[in-house]
Tab-separated table of C-alpha atoms in Angstrom:
chain	number	residue	atom	x	y	z
A	1	UNK	CA	0.000	0.000	0.000
A	2	UNK	CA	1.305	3.431	-0.916
A	3	UNK	CA	1.418	6.266	1.583
A	4	UNK	CA	0.982	9.803	0.265
A	5	UNK	CA	1.375	13.216	1.795
A	6	UNK	CA	-1.777	15.312	2.184
A	7	UNK	CA	-0.425	18.826	1.789
A	8	UNK	CA	-0.963	22.323	0.559
A	9	UNK	CA	0.331	23.217	-2.856
A	10	UNK	CA	3.119	25.692	-3.465
A	11	UNK	CA	3.248	28.592	-1.011
A	12	UNK	CA	4.445	30.650	-3.983
A	13	UNK	CA	0.959	30.508	-5.536
A	14	UNK	CA	-1.241	31.442	-2.570
A	15	UNK	CA	-1.042	33.635	0.527
A	16	UNK	CA	-0.077	31.901	3.778
A	17	UNK	CA	-2.103	32.127	6.966
A	18	UNK	CA	-0.256	33.695	9.910
A	19	UNK	CA	-1.131	34.165	13.560
A	20	UNK	CA	-1.763	37.794	14.443
A	21	UNK	CA	-1.293	37.211	18.160
A	22	UNK	CA	2.316	36.595	19.237
A	23	UNK	CA	1.014	35.133	22.493
A	24	UNK	CA	-0.738	32.309	20.599
A	25	UNK	CA	2.478	31.347	18.844
A	26	UNK	CA	4.636	31.634	21.947
A	27	UNK	CA	2.150	29.729	24.103
A	28	UNK	CA	2.207	26.828	21.668
A	29	UNK	CA	-1.406	27.188	20.651
A	30	UNK	CA	-0.571	25.957	17.164
A	31	UNK	CA	1.797	23.197	18.325
A	32	UNK	CA	0.925	19.904	16.711
A	33	UNK	CA	1.546	16.834	18.794
A	34	UNK	CA	-1.376	14.623	17.818
A	35	UNK	CA	-3.453	15.396	20.892
A	36	UNK	CA	-6.873	17.047	20.766
A	37	UNK	CA	-7.034	20.784	21.392
A	38	UNK	CA	-9.672	22.706	23.306
A	39	UNK	CA	-9.659	26.375	22.375
A	40	UNK	CA	-11.845	28.633	24.506
A	41	UNK	CA	-11.789	31.376	21.863
A	42	UNK	CA	-10.955	31.616	18.190
A	43	UNK	CA	-7.357	32.677	17.468
A	44	UNK	CA	-6.968	35.693	15.184
A	45	UNK	CA	-5.172	35.024	11.900
A	46	UNK	CA	-4.536	36.884	8.678
A	47	UNK	CA	-2.972	36.349	5.292
A	48	UNK	CA	0.686	37.120	4.714
A	49	UNK	CA	1.891	37.888	1.257
A	50	UNK	CA	5.555	38.762	1.010
A	51	UNK	CA	5.458	39.097	-2.752
A	52	UNK	CA	6.585	42.378	-4.268
A	53	UNK	CA	4.314	42.008	-7.277
A	54	UNK	CA	1.416	44.367	-7.902
A	55	UNK	CA	-0.983	41.467	-7.791
A	56	UNK	CA	-0.986	39.967	-4.330
A	57	UNK	CA	-1.323	36.216	-3.952
A	58	UNK	CA	-4.905	35.168	-3.228
A	59	UNK	CA	-5.878	32.925	-0.326
A	60	UNK	CA	-6.452	29.305	-1.312
A	61	UNK	CA	-9.285	27.047	-0.200
A	62	UNK	CA	-6.622	25.195	1.782
A	63	UNK	CA	-3.725	27.289	3.034
A	64	UNK	CA	-0.360	26.812	4.676
A	65	UNK	CA	0.371	28.067	8.189
A	66	UNK	CA	3.008	25.847	9.756
A	67	UNK	CA	4.409	22.524	8.504
A	68	UNK	CA	2.103	19.578	9.148
A	69	UNK	CA	-1.066	21.706	9.336
A	70	UNK	CA	-3.771	22.564	6.828
A	71	UNK	CA	-6.011	25.642	7.149
A	72	UNK	CA	-9.372	25.165	5.433
A	73	UNK	CA	-11.807	27.769	4.140
A	74	UNK	CA	-15.507	27.349	4.863
A	75	UNK	CA	-15.961	25.875	1.374
A	76	UNK	CA	-13.125	23.380	1.870
A	77	UNK	CA	-14.569	22.414	5.262
A	78	UNK	CA	-17.969	21.736	3.680
A	79	UNK	CA	-16.403	19.488	1.040
A	80	UNK	CA	-13.613	17.763	2.994
A	81	UNK	CA	-14.803	18.127	6.601
A	82	UNK	CA	-17.000	15.014	6.771
A	83	UNK	CA	-14.019	12.853	5.762
A	84	UNK	CA	-11.187	14.731	7.520
A	85	UNK	CA	-13.030	15.095	10.831
A	86	UNK	CA	-12.922	11.301	11.271
A	87	UNK	CA	-9.167	11.660	11.807
A	88	UNK	CA	-8.838	14.940	13.656
A	89	UNK	CA	-10.339	18.263	14.615
A	90	UNK	CA	-11.390	21.275	12.587
A	91	UNK	CA	-10.838	24.204	14.954
A	92	UNK	CA	-12.198	27.654	14.174
A	93	UNK	CA	-9.949	30.639	13.433
A	94	UNK	CA	-11.052	34.276	12.994
A	95	UNK	CA	-9.684	35.803	9.806
A	96	UNK	CA	-8.830	39.474	10.333
A	97	UNK	CA	-10.560	41.996	8.166
A	98	UNK	CA	-12.769	39.518	6.335
A	99	UNK	CA	-15.158	38.269	9.005
A	100	UNK	CA	-14.425	34.862	7.551
A	101	UNK	CA	-13.867	31.771	9.656
A	102	UNK	CA	-11.072	29.402	8.662
A	103	UNK	CA	-10.405	25.961	10.156
A	104	UNK	CA	-7.159	24.649	11.645
A	105	UNK	CA	-6.966	20.916	10.850
A	106	UNK	CA	-5.417	19.140	13.836
A	107	UNK	CA	-4.778	15.484	12.934
A	108	UNK	CA	-5.217	13.313	16.026
A	109	UNK	CA	-5.101	9.909	14.317
A	110	UNK	CA	-1.618	8.557	15.090
A	111	UNK	CA	-0.381	5.450	13.264
A	112	UNK	CA	3.216	4.463	14.071
A	113	UNK	CA	4.108	2.896	10.733
A	114	UNK	CA	7.407	4.556	9.761
A	115	UNK	CA	10.319	2.123	10.021
A	116	UNK	CA	12.630	4.625	11.689
A	117	UNK	CA	15.600	2.232	11.817
A	118	UNK	CA	15.650	1.747	8.025
A	119	UNK	CA	14.548	5.251	6.987
A	120	UNK	CA	17.037	7.828	5.692
A	121	UNK	CA	18.085	10.169	8.483
A	122	UNK	CA	19.688	13.574	8.806
A	123	UNK	CA	23.026	14.053	10.553
A	124	UNK	CA	21.039	14.795	13.722
A	125	UNK	CA	19.202	11.471	13.447
A	126	UNK	CA	15.818	12.874	12.376
A	127	UNK	CA	13.883	11.010	9.687
A	128	UNK	CA	14.619	12.567	6.300
A	129	UNK	CA	12.923	10.066	3.950
A	130	UNK	CA	10.523	7.532	5.360
A	131	UNK	CA	10.389	3.805	4.796
A	132	UNK	CA	7.148	2.262	6.000
A	133	UNK	CA	6.380	-0.971	7.793
A	134	UNK	CA	3.687	-2.198	5.389
A	135	UNK	CA	1.913	-4.233	8.079
A	136	UNK	CA	1.381	-1.096	10.203
A	137	UNK	CA	-0.155	1.123	7.502
A	138	UNK	CA	-3.927	1.481	8.084
A	139	UNK	CA	-5.913	-0.673	5.640
A	140	UNK	CA	-9.143	1.352	5.772
A	141	UNK	CA	-9.226	4.880	4.368
A	142	UNK	CA	-7.195	7.029	6.759
A	143	UNK	CA	-5.503	10.359	7.289
A	144	UNK	CA	-2.823	10.033	9.940
A	145	UNK	CA	0.425	11.184	11.461
A	146	UNK	CA	3.373	9.117	12.597
A	147	UNK	CA	5.208	9.939	15.842
A	148	UNK	CA	8.568	10.156	14.019
A	149	UNK	CA	7.398	12.905	11.626
A	150	UNK	CA	4.535	14.333	13.684
A	151	UNK	CA	5.394	17.981	13.202
A	152	UNK	CA	5.970	18.018	9.457
A	153	UNK	CA	3.749	15.563	7.592
A	154	UNK	CA	0.128	14.557	7.207
A	155	UNK	CA	-0.172	11.125	5.595
A	156	UNK	CA	-3.025	9.577	3.639
A	157	UNK	CA	-3.186	5.992	2.427
A	158	UNK	CA	-4.391	4.759	-0.984
A	159	UNK	CA	-7.942	4.141	0.239
A	160	UNK	CA	-8.092	7.661	1.697
A	161	UNK	CA	-6.700	9.176	-1.469
A	162	UNK	CA	-9.383	7.371	-3.505
A	163	UNK	CA	-11.965	9.289	-1.440
A	164	UNK	CA	-10.336	12.706	-1.160
A	165	UNK	CA	-8.966	13.210	-4.698
A	166	UNK	CA	-12.452	13.157	-6.314
A	167	UNK	CA	-13.749	15.558	-3.631
A	168	UNK	CA	-10.927	18.014	-4.342
A	169	UNK	CA	-11.405	17.729	-8.108
A	170	UNK	CA	-15.206	17.960	-8.148
A	171	UNK	CA	-15.215	21.086	-5.945
A	172	UNK	CA	-12.160	22.517	-7.743
A	173	UNK	CA	-10.519	23.236	-4.380
A	174	UNK	CA	-7.309	25.235	-4.552
A	175	UNK	CA	-4.203	24.805	-2.437
A	176	UNK	CA	-4.438	21.090	-1.593
A	177	UNK	CA	-3.074	17.891	-3.087
A	178	UNK	CA	-2.165	14.313	-2.313
A	179	UNK	CA	1.401	13.961	-3.483
A	180	UNK	CA	4.314	11.582	-3.329
A	181	UNK	CA	6.657	11.867	-0.380
A	182	UNK	CA	9.789	13.917	-0.933
A	183	UNK	CA	12.812	14.059	1.374
A	184	UNK	CA	12.322	16.374	4.333
A	185	UNK	CA	14.682	19.269	4.756
A	186	UNK	CA	17.202	18.912	7.469
């Protein structure tokens, strides 16, 4: 069974989501460790666009914020939410200046299936390119994280991809794809 990465597309094409409250970032509000989150209020976010072009990059239906996280628009939540929410939480974010609500996708489904011993590693010993223990990969459709790459990747198996790819295509969602794994930086 193949494992894919569920990710946002190029950050060069769309504006990134950024926290507008330094306290949220410093307090670890957006830390991803696979555990459920319970936010008492909606964090304030905005769109960053560091381009110097006249035409600013538009927000995508699914945006980048930090590695290993997807930020969904209301439209993306309507299309993908019923499937994605089986494997994590969709937490509300207030989008400055637009009155729009975006959703922080916190994957809580953890499946330890990376064969860390046989995977390529960085000089510091972090996993750079995963090898998977085939017997540990979920058989049913699943979106998941692995403890060894928790903070940088969201995985989806073949059965999950067979569900999500048609949803993305039929709704013409921007900013999201299921793609092959590439070596992590490090």
